[in-house]
Amino acid sequence: MSGADDARRVARVLRRTGLGYPRGVLGEETVRLAEALEGPGGALADLDARVGEAAAALWPELRASTEAALRRHLATAQGGEAEDLRAVLVWAGTDDAVNPLARALAVRAAQELAAAVARAAEAMRNAEQAIAQGGESGALAAARAVGVMVAELLDLDPEDYAPEVVAYVDAGEDARALDELARATGDEETRAWAREAVRAMAPPDAPAAAAAVRSLAQGEPPDDPAQDAVWVP
């Protein structure tokens, strides 16, 4: 089977299974790959090397969980889907990151990261005019932008917080319920990551929004998640 056939087979498996890497495990190698994928043509000269670097950084930690997930899907698959899964499982069983599955997963993670960064930047651009005008409307626009940015950059899944959200709704969705929701979901590590991710965003066409966001995200997260201007939105 050719390299192109291998790539198509992996693409079919990833499309059917939705398999991907969680945002929290991505390191600088994936960030650099995302930048290369989004950059001008000249930035793509070393793309193959960056794919290899990202795959090599991620695969050792995530190979076993990837293989386990594929085996779960294979248990209920039939026909061509099962054939694809069995073929891809051969690569999932090797520690060598130079295989089509490891490389495809690294590329997919970088593509999703690049898309999230683009959406976060768009949220800042959408808030730019209101923030530049200042006042209460500007402060609200900054808070809303931060909320969108954190959800995008950390790839927060509402299903992961389902019990907490249900409790918030049942409590009436008032200020007290919001405080409890923030405390129930906002562990210090995640909130620190949120601040770091938000501070890294500085689109040149949204200078007022970038300054406001950096101001909200400065310093370490407060002890009380309900007082965290980055997490609460």
JSON list of C-alpha atoms in Angstrom, two decimals:
[
{"chain": "A", "resi": 1, "resn": "MET", "atom": "CA", "xyz": [0.00, 0.00, 0.00]},
{"chain": "A", "resi": 2, "resn": "SER", "atom": "CA", "xyz": [1.32, 3.45, -0.89]},
{"chain": "A", "resi": 3, "resn": "GLY", "atom": "CA", "xyz": [1.93, 6.31, 1.49]},
{"chain": "A", "resi": 4, "resn": "ALA", "atom": "CA", "xyz": [-1.07, 8.12, 0.02]},
{"chain": "A", "resi": 5, "resn": "ASP", "atom": "CA", "xyz": [-3.25, 5.07, 0.67]},
{"chain": "A", "resi": 6, "resn": "ASP", "atom": "CA", "xyz": [-1.99, 4.89, 4.24]},
{"chain": "A", "resi": 7, "resn": "ALA", "atom": "CA", "xyz": [-2.81, 8.57, 4.76]},
{"chain": "A", "resi": 8, "resn": "ARG", "atom": "CA", "xyz": [-6.33, 8.12, 3.38]},
{"chain": "A", "resi": 9, "resn": "ARG", "atom": "CA", "xyz": [-6.92, 5.11, 5.61]},
{"chain": "A", "resi": 10, "resn": "VAL", "atom": "CA", "xyz": [-5.79, 7.01, 8.71]},
{"chain": "A", "resi": 11, "resn": "ALA", "atom": "CA", "xyz": [-7.94, 9.97, 7.69]},
{"chain": "A", "resi": 12, "resn": "ARG", "atom": "CA", "xyz": [-11.00, 7.71, 7.42]},
{"chain": "A", "resi": 13, "resn": "VAL", "atom": "CA", "xyz": [-10.34, 6.25, 10.88]},
{"chain": "A", "resi": 14, "resn": "LEU", "atom": "CA", "xyz": [-9.87, 9.66, 12.48]},
{"chain": "A", "resi": 15, "resn": "ARG", "atom": "CA", "xyz": [-13.01, 10.98, 10.80]},
{"chain": "A", "resi": 16, "resn": "ARG", "atom": "CA", "xyz": [-15.13, 8.01, 11.92]},
{"chain": "A", "resi": 17, "resn": "THR", "atom": "CA", "xyz": [-13.79, 7.80, 15.46]},
{"chain": "A", "resi": 18, "resn": "GLY", "atom": "CA", "xyz": [-13.22, 11.48, 16.22]},
{"chain": "A", "resi": 19, "resn": "LEU", "atom": "CA", "xyz": [-9.93, 10.44, 17.77]},
{"chain": "A", "resi": 20, "resn": "GLY", "atom": "CA", "xyz": [-7.62, 13.28, 18.74]},
{"chain": "A", "resi": 21, "resn": "TYR", "atom": "CA", "xyz": [-5.25, 14.58, 21.38]},
{"chain": "A", "resi": 22, "resn": "PRO", "atom": "CA", "xyz": [-6.51, 16.60, 24.37]},
{"chain": "A", "resi": 23, "resn": "ARG", "atom": "CA", "xyz": [-5.43, 20.23, 24.24]},
{"chain": "A", "resi": 24, "resn": "GLY", "atom": "CA", "xyz": [-3.76, 20.09, 27.63]},
{"chain": "A", "resi": 25, "resn": "VAL", "atom": "CA", "xyz": [-1.00, 17.72, 26.51]},
{"chain": "A", "resi": 26, "resn": "LEU", "atom": "CA", "xyz": [0.15, 19.79, 23.55]},
{"chain": "A", "resi": 27, "resn": "GLY", "atom": "CA", "xyz": [3.61, 21.28, 23.89]},
{"chain": "A", "resi": 28, "resn": "GLU", "atom": "CA", "xyz": [5.75, 23.81, 22.06]},
{"chain": "A", "resi": 29, "resn": "GLU", "atom": "CA", "xyz": [6.40, 21.35, 19.22]},
{"chain": "A", "resi": 30, "resn": "THR", "atom": "CA", "xyz": [2.68, 21.34, 18.36]},
{"chain": "A", "resi": 31, "resn": "VAL", "atom": "CA", "xyz": [2.51, 25.12, 18.71]},
{"chain": "A", "resi": 32, "resn": "ARG", "atom": "CA", "xyz": [5.34, 25.50, 16.21]},
{"chain": "A", "resi": 33, "resn": "LEU", "atom": "CA", "xyz": [3.63, 23.08, 13.84]},
{"chain": "A", "resi": 34, "resn": "ALA", "atom": "CA", "xyz": [0.37, 25.05, 14.13]},
{"chain": "A", "resi": 35, "resn": "GLU", "atom": "CA", "xyz": [2.24, 28.24, 13.31]},
{"chain": "A", "resi": 36, "resn": "ALA", "atom": "CA", "xyz": [3.83, 26.61, 10.28]},
{"chain": "A", "resi": 37, "resn": "LEU", "atom": "CA", "xyz": [0.47, 25.33, 9.03]},
{"chain": "A", "resi": 38, "resn": "GLU", "atom": "CA", "xyz": [-1.03, 28.82, 9.32]},
{"chain": "A", "resi": 39, "resn": "GLY", "atom": "CA", "xyz": [2.01, 30.72, 8.07]},
{"chain": "A", "resi": 40, "resn": "PRO", "atom": "CA", "xyz": [2.95, 31.97, 4.60]},
{"chain": "A", "resi": 41, "resn": "GLY", "atom": "CA", "xyz": [4.40, 29.65, 2.02]},
{"chain": "A", "resi": 42, "resn": "GLY", "atom": "CA", "xyz": [7.97, 30.23, 3.19]},
{"chain": "A", "resi": 43, "resn": "ALA", "atom": "CA", "xyz": [7.10, 28.92, 6.64]},
{"chain": "A", "resi": 44, "resn": "LEU", "atom": "CA", "xyz": [6.19, 25.54, 5.17]},
{"chain": "A", "resi": 45, "resn": "ALA", "atom": "CA", "xyz": [9.74, 24.72, 4.07]},
{"chain": "A", "resi": 46, "resn": "ASP", "atom": "CA", "xyz": [10.44, 22.74, 7.24]},
{"chain": "A", "resi": 47, "resn": "LEU", "atom": "CA", "xyz": [6.88, 21.47, 7.69]},
{"chain": "A", "resi": 48, "resn": "ASP", "atom": "CA", "xyz": [7.83, 17.80, 7.48]},
{"chain": "A", "resi": 49, "resn": "ALA", "atom": "CA", "xyz": [10.43, 18.24, 10.21]},
{"chain": "A", "resi": 50, "resn": "ARG", "atom": "CA", "xyz": [7.92, 20.04, 12.44]},
{"chain": "A", "resi": 51, "resn": "VAL", "atom": "CA", "xyz": [5.39, 17.25, 11.96]},
{"chain": "A", "resi": 52, "resn": "GLY", "atom": "CA", "xyz": [8.06, 14.78, 13.02]},
{"chain": "A", "resi": 53, "resn": "GLU", "atom": "CA", "xyz": [8.98, 16.84, 16.09]},
{"chain": "A", "resi": 54, "resn": "ALA", "atom": "CA", "xyz": [5.37, 17.14, 17.23]},
{"chain": "A", "resi": 55, "resn": "ALA", "atom": "CA", "xyz": [4.69, 13.45, 16.65]},
{"chain": "A", "resi": 56, "resn": "ALA", "atom": "CA", "xyz": [7.83, 12.43, 18.53]},
{"chain": "A", "resi": 57, "resn": "ALA", "atom": "CA", "xyz": [6.89, 14.63, 21.50]},
{"chain": "A", "resi": 58, "resn": "LEU", "atom": "CA", "xyz": [3.30, 13.39, 21.76]},
{"chain": "A", "resi": 59, "resn": "TRP", "atom": "CA", "xyz": [3.37, 9.75, 20.71]},
{"chain": "A", "resi": 60, "resn": "PRO", "atom": "CA", "xyz": [5.29, 8.20, 23.66]},
{"chain": "A", "resi": 61, "resn": "GLU", "atom": "CA", "xyz": [2.80, 9.61, 26.16]},
{"chain": "A", "resi": 62, "resn": "LEU", "atom": "CA", "xyz": [-0.37, 9.01, 24.14]},
{"chain": "A", "resi": 63, "resn": "ARG", "atom": "CA", "xyz": [0.31, 5.85, 22.15]},
{"chain": "A", "resi": 64, "resn": "ALA", "atom": "CA", "xyz": [-1.21, 3.47, 24.71]},
{"chain": "A", "resi": 65, "resn": "SER", "atom": "CA", "xyz": [-4.42, 5.46, 25.16]},
{"chain": "A", "resi": 66, "resn": "THR", "atom": "CA", "xyz": [-4.71, 5.84, 21.38]},
{"chain": "A", "resi": 67, "resn": "GLU", "atom": "CA", "xyz": [-4.38, 2.08, 20.90]},
{"chain": "A", "resi": 68, "resn": "ALA", "atom": "CA", "xyz": [-6.98, 1.40, 23.61]},
{"chain": "A", "resi": 69, "resn": "ALA", "atom": "CA", "xyz": [-9.44, 3.81, 22.00]},
{"chain": "A", "resi": 70, "resn": "LEU", "atom": "CA", "xyz": [-9.00, 2.19, 18.60]},
{"chain": "A", "resi": 71, "resn": "ARG", "atom": "CA", "xyz": [-9.59, -1.27, 20.06]},
{"chain": "A", "resi": 72, "resn": "ARG", "atom": "CA", "xyz": [-12.85, -0.06, 21.62]},
{"chain": "A", "resi": 73, "resn": "HIS", "atom": "CA", "xyz": [-14.03, 1.17, 18.24]},
{"chain": "A", "resi": 74, "resn": "LEU", "atom": "CA", "xyz": [-12.93, -2.06, 16.55]},
{"chain": "A", "resi": 75, "resn": "ALA", "atom": "CA", "xyz": [-15.13, -4.08, 18.94]},
{"chain": "A", "resi": 76, "resn": "THR", "atom": "CA", "xyz": [-18.26, -2.69, 17.25]},
{"chain": "A", "resi": 77, "resn": "ALA", "atom": "CA", "xyz": [-16.95, -1.99, 13.74]},
{"chain": "A", "resi": 78, "resn": "GLN", "atom": "CA", "xyz": [-17.84, -3.98, 10.63]},
{"chain": "A", "resi": 79, "resn": "GLY", "atom": "CA", "xyz": [-16.79, -4.26, 7.02]},
{"chain": "A", "resi": 80, "resn": "GLY", "atom": "CA", "xyz": [-14.45, -1.66, 5.63]},
{"chain": "A", "resi": 81, "resn": "GLU", "atom": "CA", "xyz": [-14.41, 0.29, 8.86]},
{"chain": "A", "resi": 82, "resn": "ALA", "atom": "CA", "xyz": [-13.12, -2.75, 10.75]},
{"chain": "A", "resi": 83, "resn": "GLU", "atom": "CA", "xyz": [-10.53, -3.38, 8.04]},
{"chain": "A", "resi": 84, "resn": "ASP", "atom": "CA", "xyz": [-9.26, 0.19, 8.36]},
{"chain": "A", "resi": 85, "resn": "LEU", "atom": "CA", "xyz": [-9.11, -0.05, 12.14]},
{"chain": "A", "resi": 86, "resn": "ARG", "atom": "CA", "xyz": [-7.16, -3.30, 12.08]},
{"chain": "A", "resi": 87, "resn": "ALA", "atom": "CA", "xyz": [-4.62, -1.79, 9.70]},
{"chain": "A", "resi": 88, "resn": "VAL", "atom": "CA", "xyz": [-4.23, 1.38, 11.76]},
{"chain": "A", "resi": 89, "resn": "LEU", "atom": "CA", "xyz": [-3.89, -0.63, 14.98]},
{"chain": "A", "resi": 90, "resn": "VAL", "atom": "CA", "xyz": [-0.63, -2.03, 13.62]},
{"chain": "A", "resi": 91, "resn": "TRP", "atom": "CA", "xyz": [0.83, 1.49, 13.82]},
{"chain": "A", "resi": 92, "resn": "ALA", "atom": "CA", "xyz": [-0.78, 2.11, 17.20]},
{"chain": "A", "resi": 93, "resn": "GLY", "atom": "CA", "xyz": [1.14, -0.86, 18.54]},
{"chain": "A", "resi": 94, "resn": "THR", "atom": "CA", "xyz": [4.58, 0.53, 17.73]},
{"chain": "A", "resi": 95, "resn": "ASP", "atom": "CA", "xyz": [6.60, 2.92, 19.85]},
{"chain": "A", "resi": 96, "resn": "ASP", "atom": "CA", "xyz": [8.16, 4.49, 16.76]},
{"chain": "A", "resi": 97, "resn": "ALA", "atom": "CA", "xyz": [6.55, 7.89, 16.14]},
{"chain": "A", "resi": 98, "resn": "VAL", "atom": "CA", "xyz": [7.55, 7.79, 12.48]},
{"chain": "A", "resi": 99, "resn": "ASN", "atom": "CA", "xyz": [4.29, 6.18, 11.37]},
{"chain": "A", "resi": 100, "resn": "PRO", "atom": "CA", "xyz": [1.25, 7.57, 9.54]},
{"chain": "A", "resi": 101, "resn": "LEU", "atom": "CA", "xyz": [-1.03, 7.46, 12.58]},
{"chain": "A", "resi": 102, "resn": "ALA", "atom": "CA", "xyz": [1.30, 9.33, 14.94]},
{"chain": "A", "resi": 103, "resn": "ARG", "atom": "CA", "xyz": [2.01, 11.96, 12.31]},
{"chain": "A", "resi": 104, "resn": "ALA", "atom": "CA", "xyz": [-1.65, 12.38, 11.35]},
{"chain": "A", "resi": 105, "resn": "LEU", "atom": "CA", "xyz": [-2.67, 12.84, 14.98]},
{"chain": "A", "resi": 106, "resn": "ALA", "atom": "CA", "xyz": [0.03, 15.47, 15.45]},
{"chain": "A", "resi": 107, "resn": "VAL", "atom": "CA", "xyz": [-1.14, 17.34, 12.37]},
{"chain": "A", "resi": 108, "resn": "ARG", "atom": "CA", "xyz": [-4.77, 17.13, 13.48]},
{"chain": "A", "resi": 109, "resn": "ALA", "atom": "CA", "xyz": [-3.88, 18.49, 16.91]},
{"chain": "A", "resi": 110, "resn": "ALA", "atom": "CA", "xyz": [-1.97, 21.37, 15.33]},
{"chain": "A", "resi": 111, "resn": "GLN", "atom": "CA", "xyz": [-4.81, 22.16, 12.93]},
{"chain": "A", "resi": 112, "resn": "GLU", "atom": "CA", "xyz": [-7.34, 22.22, 15.76]},
{"chain": "A", "resi": 113, "resn": "LEU", "atom": "CA", "xyz": [-5.05, 24.42, 17.85]},
{"chain": "A", "resi": 114, "resn": "ALA", "atom": "CA", "xyz": [-4.55, 26.84, 14.95]},
{"chain": "A", "resi": 115, "resn": "ALA", "atom": "CA", "xyz": [-8.32, 27.04, 14.42]},
{"chain": "A", "resi": 116, "resn": "ALA", "atom": "CA", "xyz": [-8.88, 27.70, 18.13]},
{"chain": "A", "resi": 117, "resn": "VAL", "atom": "CA", "xyz": [-6.29, 30.48, 18.12]},
{"chain": "A", "resi": 118, "resn": "ALA", "atom": "CA", "xyz": [-7.99, 32.01, 15.08]},
{"chain": "A", "resi": 119, "resn": "ARG", "atom": "CA", "xyz": [-11.39, 31.96, 16.80]},
{"chain": "A", "resi": 120, "resn": "ALA", "atom": "CA", "xyz": [-9.91, 33.47, 19.96]},
{"chain": "A", "resi": 121, "resn": "ALA", "atom": "CA", "xyz": [-8.35, 36.26, 17.90]},
{"chain": "A", "resi": 122, "resn": "GLU", "atom": "CA", "xyz": [-11.66, 36.85, 16.17]},
{"chain": "A", "resi": 123, "resn": "ALA", "atom": "CA", "xyz": [-13.36, 37.23, 19.56]},
{"chain": "A", "resi": 124, "resn": "MET", "atom": "CA", "xyz": [-10.82, 39.92, 20.40]},
{"chain": "A", "resi": 125, "resn": "ARG", "atom": "CA", "xyz": [-11.37, 41.71, 17.11]},
{"chain": "A", "resi": 126, "resn": "ASN", "atom": "CA", "xyz": [-15.13, 41.61, 17.62]},
{"chain": "A", "resi": 127, "resn": "ALA", "atom": "CA", "xyz": [-14.70, 43.25, 21.03]},
{"chain": "A", "resi": 128, "resn": "GLU", "atom": "CA", "xyz": [-12.09, 45.79, 19.92]},
{"chain": "A", "resi": 129, "resn": "GLN", "atom": "CA", "xyz": [-14.37, 48.74, 19.21]},
{"chain": "A", "resi": 130, "resn": "ALA", "atom": "CA", "xyz": [-16.36, 48.45, 22.45]},
{"chain": "A", "resi": 131, "resn": "ILE", "atom": "CA", "xyz": [-13.19, 48.00, 24.51]},
{"chain": "A", "resi": 132, "resn": "ALA", "atom": "CA", "xyz": [-11.51, 50.96, 22.83]},
{"chain": "A", "resi": 133, "resn": "GLN", "atom": "CA", "xyz": [-14.50, 53.14, 23.75]},
{"chain": "A", "resi": 134, "resn": "GLY", "atom": "CA", "xyz": [-14.11, 52.15, 27.40]},
{"chain": "A", "resi": 135, "resn": "GLY", "atom": "CA", "xyz": [-16.71, 52.36, 30.14]},
{"chain": "A", "resi": 136, "resn": "GLU", "atom": "CA", "xyz": [-18.97, 49.59, 31.35]},
{"chain": "A", "resi": 137, "resn": "SER", "atom": "CA", "xyz": [-19.73, 48.33, 27.85]},
{"chain": "A", "resi": 138, "resn": "GLY", "atom": "CA", "xyz": [-16.00, 47.98, 27.19]},
{"chain": "A", "resi": 139, "resn": "ALA", "atom": "CA", "xyz": [-15.47, 46.04, 30.41]},
{"chain": "A", "resi": 140, "resn": "LEU", "atom": "CA", "xyz": [-18.33, 43.70, 29.56]},
{"chain": "A", "resi": 141, "resn": "ALA", "atom": "CA", "xyz": [-16.98, 43.21, 26.04]},
{"chain": "A", "resi": 142, "resn": "ALA", "atom": "CA", "xyz": [-13.56, 42.30, 27.46]},
{"chain": "A", "resi": 143, "resn": "ALA", "atom": "CA", "xyz": [-15.09, 39.79, 29.86]},
{"chain": "A", "resi": 144, "resn": "ARG", "atom": "CA", "xyz": [-17.13, 38.17, 27.09]},
{"chain": "A", "resi": 145, "resn": "ALA", "atom": "CA", "xyz": [-14.07, 37.95, 24.86]},
{"chain": "A", "resi": 146, "resn": "VAL", "atom": "CA", "xyz": [-12.08, 36.30, 27.64]},
{"chain": "A", "resi": 147, "resn": "GLY", "atom": "CA", "xyz": [-14.85, 33.76, 28.16]},
{"chain": "A", "resi": 148, "resn": "VAL", "atom": "CA", "xyz": [-14.81, 32.81, 24.48]},
{"chain": "A", "resi": 149, "resn": "MET", "atom": "CA", "xyz": [-11.03, 32.71, 24.39]},
{"chain": "A", "resi": 150, "resn": "VAL", "atom": "CA", "xyz": [-10.67, 30.40, 27.39]},
{"chain": "A", "resi": 151, "resn": "ALA", "atom": "CA", "xyz": [-13.27, 27.98, 26.05]},
{"chain": "A", "resi": 152, "resn": "GLU", "atom": "CA", "xyz": [-11.54, 27.90, 22.65]},
{"chain": "A", "resi": 153, "resn": "LEU", "atom": "CA", "xyz": [-7.90, 27.81, 23.73]},
{"chain": "A", "resi": 154, "resn": "LEU", "atom": "CA", "xyz": [-8.41, 25.19, 26.44]},
{"chain": "A", "resi": 155, "resn": "ASP", "atom": "CA", "xyz": [-10.92, 23.24, 24.31]},
{"chain": "A", "resi": 156, "resn": "LEU", "atom": "CA", "xyz": [-13.35, 23.08, 27.21]},
{"chain": "A", "resi": 157, "resn": "ASP", "atom": "CA", "xyz": [-16.08, 20.49, 26.73]},
{"chain": "A", "resi": 158, "resn": "PRO", "atom": "CA", "xyz": [-19.42, 21.33, 28.39]},
{"chain": "A", "resi": 159, "resn": "GLU", "atom": "CA", "xyz": [-20.02, 17.62, 28.92]},
{"chain": "A", "resi": 160, "resn": "ASP", "atom": "CA", "xyz": [-17.03, 17.53, 31.27]},
{"chain": "A", "resi": 161, "resn": "TYR", "atom": "CA", "xyz": [-18.88, 19.96, 33.55]},
{"chain": "A", "resi": 162, "resn": "ALA", "atom": "CA", "xyz": [-22.38, 18.59, 33.14]},
{"chain": "A", "resi": 163, "resn": "PRO", "atom": "CA", "xyz": [-23.16, 17.96, 36.86]},
{"chain": "A", "resi": 164, "resn": "GLU", "atom": "CA", "xyz": [-21.86, 21.40, 37.83]},
{"chain": "A", "resi": 165, "resn": "VAL", "atom": "CA", "xyz": [-23.85, 23.13, 35.08]},
{"chain": "A", "resi": 166, "resn": "VAL", "atom": "CA", "xyz": [-27.03, 21.27, 36.08]},
{"chain": "A", "resi": 167, "resn": "ALA", "atom": "CA", "xyz": [-26.52, 22.39, 39.68]},
{"chain": "A", "resi": 168, "resn": "TYR", "atom": "CA", "xyz": [-26.03, 25.98, 38.49]},
{"chain": "A", "resi": 169, "resn": "VAL", "atom": "CA", "xyz": [-29.27, 25.91, 36.49]},
{"chain": "A", "resi": 170, "resn": "ASP", "atom": "CA", "xyz": [-31.19, 24.27, 39.33]},
{"chain": "A", "resi": 171, "resn": "ALA", "atom": "CA", "xyz": [-29.92, 26.96, 41.70]},
{"chain": "A", "resi": 172, "resn": "GLY", "atom": "CA", "xyz": [-31.46, 29.69, 39.56]},
{"chain": "A", "resi": 173, "resn": "GLU", "atom": "CA", "xyz": [-28.41, 30.89, 37.59]},
{"chain": "A", "resi": 174, "resn": "ASP", "atom": "CA", "xyz": [-28.03, 33.90, 39.88]},
{"chain": "A", "resi": 175, "resn": "ALA", "atom": "CA", "xyz": [-24.81, 35.47, 41.14]},
{"chain": "A", "resi": 176, "resn": "ARG", "atom": "CA", "xyz": [-24.47, 33.06, 44.05]},
{"chain": "A", "resi": 177, "resn": "ALA", "atom": "CA", "xyz": [-24.99, 30.08, 41.74]},
{"chain": "A", "resi": 178, "resn": "LEU", "atom": "CA", "xyz": [-22.37, 31.48, 39.37]},
{"chain": "A", "resi": 179, "resn": "ASP", "atom": "CA", "xyz": [-19.88, 31.75, 42.24]},
{"chain": "A", "resi": 180, "resn": "GLU", "atom": "CA", "xyz": [-20.51, 28.12, 43.14]},
{"chain": "A", "resi": 181, "resn": "LEU", "atom": "CA", "xyz": [-20.16, 27.06, 39.52]},
{"chain": "A", "resi": 182, "resn": "ALA", "atom": "CA", "xyz": [-16.79, 28.82, 39.30]},
{"chain": "A", "resi": 183, "resn": "ARG", "atom": "CA", "xyz": [-15.61, 27.16, 42.51]},
{"chain": "A", "resi": 184, "resn": "ALA", "atom": "CA", "xyz": [-16.81, 23.72, 41.47]},
{"chain": "A", "resi": 185, "resn": "THR", "atom": "CA", "xyz": [-15.04, 23.82, 38.10]},
{"chain": "A", "resi": 186, "resn": "GLY", "atom": "CA", "xyz": [-12.05, 26.11, 38.56]},
{"chain": "A", "resi": 187, "resn": "ASP", "atom": "CA", "xyz": [-9.12, 24.09, 39.85]},
{"chain": "A", "resi": 188, "resn": "GLU", "atom": "CA", "xyz": [-5.94, 26.12, 40.19]},
{"chain": "A", "resi": 189, "resn": "GLU", "atom": "CA", "xyz": [-4.00, 24.29, 37.47]},
{"chain": "A", "resi": 190, "resn": "THR", "atom": "CA", "xyz": [-6.68, 24.85, 34.84]},
{"chain": "A", "resi": 191, "resn": "ARG", "atom": "CA", "xyz": [-7.10, 28.49, 35.80]},
{"chain": "A", "resi": 192, "resn": "ALA", "atom": "CA", "xyz": [-3.35, 29.08, 35.61]},
{"chain": "A", "resi": 193, "resn": "TRP", "atom": "CA", "xyz": [-3.34, 27.48, 32.15]},
{"chain": "A", "resi": 194, "resn": "ALA", "atom": "CA", "xyz": [-6.25, 29.73, 31.13]},
{"chain": "A", "resi": 195, "resn": "ARG", "atom": "CA", "xyz": [-4.33, 32.85, 32.15]},
{"chain": "A", "resi": 196, "resn": "GLU", "atom": "CA", "xyz": [-1.22, 31.75, 30.31]},
{"chain": "A", "resi": 197, "resn": "ALA", "atom": "CA", "xyz": [-3.17, 30.96, 27.14]},
{"chain": "A", "resi": 198, "resn": "VAL", "atom": "CA", "xyz": [-5.06, 34.27, 27.20]},
{"chain": "A", "resi": 199, "resn": "ARG", "atom": "CA", "xyz": [-1.93, 36.36, 27.83]},
{"chain": "A", "resi": 200, "resn": "ALA", "atom": "CA", "xyz": [-0.28, 34.82, 24.76]},
{"chain": "A", "resi": 201, "resn": "MET", "atom": "CA", "xyz": [-2.94, 36.27, 22.46]},
{"chain": "A", "resi": 202, "resn": "ALA", "atom": "CA", "xyz": [-2.08, 39.66, 20.92]},
{"chain": "A", "resi": 203, "resn": "PRO", "atom": "CA", "xyz": [-3.52, 40.12, 17.41]},
{"chain": "A", "resi": 204, "resn": "PRO", "atom": "CA", "xyz": [-2.05, 43.36, 15.99]},
{"chain": "A", "resi": 205, "resn": "ASP", "atom": "CA", "xyz": [-5.44, 44.51, 14.71]},
{"chain": "A", "resi": 206, "resn": "ALA", "atom": "CA", "xyz": [-6.99, 44.41, 18.20]},
{"chain": "A", "resi": 207, "resn": "PRO", "atom": "CA", "xyz": [-4.57, 46.39, 20.41]},
{"chain": "A", "resi": 208, "resn": "ALA", "atom": "CA", "xyz": [-7.18, 47.64, 22.89]},
{"chain": "A", "resi": 209, "resn": "ALA", "atom": "CA", "xyz": [-8.60, 44.14, 23.33]},
{"chain": "A", "resi": 210, "resn": "ALA", "atom": "CA", "xyz": [-5.12, 42.68, 23.75]},
{"chain": "A", "resi": 211, "resn": "ALA", "atom": "CA", "xyz": [-4.29, 45.20, 26.47]},
{"chain": "A", "resi": 212, "resn": "ALA", "atom": "CA", "xyz": [-7.59, 44.60, 28.27]},
{"chain": "A", "resi": 213, "resn": "VAL", "atom": "CA", "xyz": [-7.20, 40.84, 28.13]},
{"chain": "A", "resi": 214, "resn": "ARG", "atom": "CA", "xyz": [-3.63, 41.01, 29.44]},
{"chain": "A", "resi": 215, "resn": "SER", "atom": "CA", "xyz": [-4.84, 43.22, 32.28]},
{"chain": "A", "resi": 216, "resn": "LEU", "atom": "CA", "xyz": [-7.54, 40.72, 33.26]},
{"chain": "A", "resi": 217, "resn": "ALA", "atom": "CA", "xyz": [-5.08, 37.80, 33.06]},
{"chain": "A", "resi": 218, "resn": "GLN", "atom": "CA", "xyz": [-2.11, 39.36, 34.84]},
{"chain": "A", "resi": 219, "resn": "GLY", "atom": "CA", "xyz": [-0.57, 37.66, 37.83]},
{"chain": "A", "resi": 220, "resn": "GLU", "atom": "CA", "xyz": [-1.41, 34.34, 39.41]},
{"chain": "A", "resi": 221, "resn": "PRO", "atom": "CA", "xyz": [-5.02, 33.13, 39.71]},
{"chain": "A", "resi": 222, "resn": "PRO", "atom": "CA", "xyz": [-6.68, 34.16, 42.98]},
{"chain": "A", "resi": 223, "resn": "ASP", "atom": "CA", "xyz": [-7.34, 31.51, 45.61]},
{"chain": "A", "resi": 224, "resn": "ASP", "atom": "CA", "xyz": [-11.10, 31.87, 45.16]},
{"chain": "A", "resi": 225, "resn": "PRO", "atom": "CA", "xyz": [-12.19, 30.85, 41.63]},
{"chain": "A", "resi": 226, "resn": "ALA", "atom": "CA", "xyz": [-15.29, 33.04, 42.04]},
{"chain": "A", "resi": 227, "resn": "GLN", "atom": "CA", "xyz": [-12.94, 36.06, 42.11]},
{"chain": "A", "resi": 228, "resn": "ASP", "atom": "CA", "xyz": [-11.01, 35.00, 39.02]},
{"chain": "A", "resi": 229, "resn": "ALA", "atom": "CA", "xyz": [-11.68, 37.51, 36.24]},
{"chain": "A", "resi": 230, "resn": "VAL", "atom": "CA", "xyz": [-10.48, 35.01, 33.64]},
{"chain": "A", "resi": 231, "resn": "TRP", "atom": "CA", "xyz": [-12.35, 31.92, 34.82]},
{"chain": "A", "resi": 232, "resn": "VAL", "atom": "CA", "xyz": [-15.73, 33.39, 35.79]},
{"chain": "A", "resi": 233, "resn": "PRO", "atom": "CA", "xyz": [-16.62, 34.65, 32.27]}
]
